[in-house]
Coordinates of C-alpha atoms in Angstrom, one line a residue:
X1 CA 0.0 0.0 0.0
X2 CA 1.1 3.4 -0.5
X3 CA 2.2 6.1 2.0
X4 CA -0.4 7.5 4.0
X5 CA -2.1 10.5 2.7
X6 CA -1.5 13.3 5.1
X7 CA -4.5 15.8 4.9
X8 CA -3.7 19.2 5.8
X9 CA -6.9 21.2 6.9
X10 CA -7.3 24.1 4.8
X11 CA -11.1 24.4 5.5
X12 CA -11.0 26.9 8.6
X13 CA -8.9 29.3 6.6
X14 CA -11.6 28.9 4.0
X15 CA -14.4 30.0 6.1
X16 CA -12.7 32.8 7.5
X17 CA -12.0 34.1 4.0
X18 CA -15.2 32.9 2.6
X19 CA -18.0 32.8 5.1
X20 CA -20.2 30.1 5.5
X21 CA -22.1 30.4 3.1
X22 CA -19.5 31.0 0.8
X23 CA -17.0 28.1 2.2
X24 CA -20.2 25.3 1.5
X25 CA -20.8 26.8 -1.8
X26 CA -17.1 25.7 -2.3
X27 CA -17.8 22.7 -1.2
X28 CA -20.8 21.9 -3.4
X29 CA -18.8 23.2 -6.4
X30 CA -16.2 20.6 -5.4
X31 CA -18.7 18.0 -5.6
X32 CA -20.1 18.7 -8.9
X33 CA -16.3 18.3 -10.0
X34 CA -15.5 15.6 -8.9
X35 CA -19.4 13.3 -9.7
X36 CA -20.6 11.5 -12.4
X37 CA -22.7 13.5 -14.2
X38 CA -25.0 11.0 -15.6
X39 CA -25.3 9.6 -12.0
X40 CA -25.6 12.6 -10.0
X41 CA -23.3 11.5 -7.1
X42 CA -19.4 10.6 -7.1
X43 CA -18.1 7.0 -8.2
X44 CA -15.7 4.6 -7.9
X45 CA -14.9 5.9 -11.4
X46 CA -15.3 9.5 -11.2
X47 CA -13.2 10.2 -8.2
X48 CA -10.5 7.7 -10.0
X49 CA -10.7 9.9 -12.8
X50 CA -10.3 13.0 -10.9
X51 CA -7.8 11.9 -8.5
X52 CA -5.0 14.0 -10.3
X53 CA -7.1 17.4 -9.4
X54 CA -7.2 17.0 -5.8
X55 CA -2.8 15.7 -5.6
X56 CA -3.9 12.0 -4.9
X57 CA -3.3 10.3 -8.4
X58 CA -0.6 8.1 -6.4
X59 CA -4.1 6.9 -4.6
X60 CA -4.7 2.8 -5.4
X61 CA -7.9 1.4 -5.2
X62 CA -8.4 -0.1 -2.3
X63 CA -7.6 3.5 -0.8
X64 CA -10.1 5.4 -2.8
X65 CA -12.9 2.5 -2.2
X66 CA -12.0 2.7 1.5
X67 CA -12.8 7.1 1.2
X68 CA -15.8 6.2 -0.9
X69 CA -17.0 3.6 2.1
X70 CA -16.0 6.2 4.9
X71 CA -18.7 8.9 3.3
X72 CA -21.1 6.5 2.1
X73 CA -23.4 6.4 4.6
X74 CA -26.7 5.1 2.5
X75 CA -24.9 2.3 1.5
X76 CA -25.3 3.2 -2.3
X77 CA -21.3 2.7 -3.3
X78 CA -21.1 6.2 -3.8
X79 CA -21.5 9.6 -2.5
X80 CA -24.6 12.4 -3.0
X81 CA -23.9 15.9 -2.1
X82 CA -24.9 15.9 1.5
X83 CA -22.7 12.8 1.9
X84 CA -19.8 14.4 0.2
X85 CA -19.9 17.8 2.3
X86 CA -20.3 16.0 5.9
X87 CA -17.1 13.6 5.0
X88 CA -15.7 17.3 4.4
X89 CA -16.6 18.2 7.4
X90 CA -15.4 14.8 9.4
X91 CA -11.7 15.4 7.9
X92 CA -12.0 18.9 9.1
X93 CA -11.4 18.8 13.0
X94 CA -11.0 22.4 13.4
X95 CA -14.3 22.9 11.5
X96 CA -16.2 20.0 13.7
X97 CA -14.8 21.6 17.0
X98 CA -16.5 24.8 15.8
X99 CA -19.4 23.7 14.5
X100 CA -19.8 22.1 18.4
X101 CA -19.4 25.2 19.8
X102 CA -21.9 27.2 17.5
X103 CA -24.7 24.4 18.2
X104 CA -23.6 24.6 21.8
X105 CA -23.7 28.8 21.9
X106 CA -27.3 28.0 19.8
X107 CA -28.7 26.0 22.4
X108 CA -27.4 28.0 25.6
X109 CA -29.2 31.5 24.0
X110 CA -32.3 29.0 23.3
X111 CA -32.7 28.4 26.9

């Protein structure tokens, strides 16, 4: 197997320059590069093919089934939007720790 892929978390930065809303529009604009078009989600084949646009064409296989199983949480083989942008969020721990403490600041003015 090849070397680990180190993943160096860009994402906060992006939010600060981009805002929110601007930082998930990214996101979704990332998905629609990277899916099939015909099956309106990202594949086995479709990430393979775009490997070399993210730095990962050294990926094999077995790596890029195991990323496709991480975010596939309907089972389908591949990834829709929403499951794309929360496996974006997972490898982002700076952006999980914040989005805690926004819910948590949400529910304590709630109260």
């Amino acid at each position: 197997m090849a070397d680990a892929i180190v993943f160096e978390d860009f994402f906060p930065a992006m939010v600060d320059k981009l805002g929110a809303e601007g930082f998930m529009k990214e996101l979704c604009n990332g998905f629609r590069l990277l899916m099939d078009g015909e099956k309106g989600m990202i594949t086995f084949e479709s990430l393979k093919r775009n490997l070399a646009l993210l730095g990962l064409q050294d990926m094999d296989d077995d790596e890029v089934v195991c990323m496709l199983r991480e975010g596939d949480l309907n089972g389908d083989g591949g990834l829709d939007e929403m499951e794309f942008c929360t496996l974006m969020f997972r490898l982002s721990p700076a952006l999980m720790k914040s989005s805690k403490n926004l819910l948590e600041e949400a529910l304590v003015t709630q109260m």
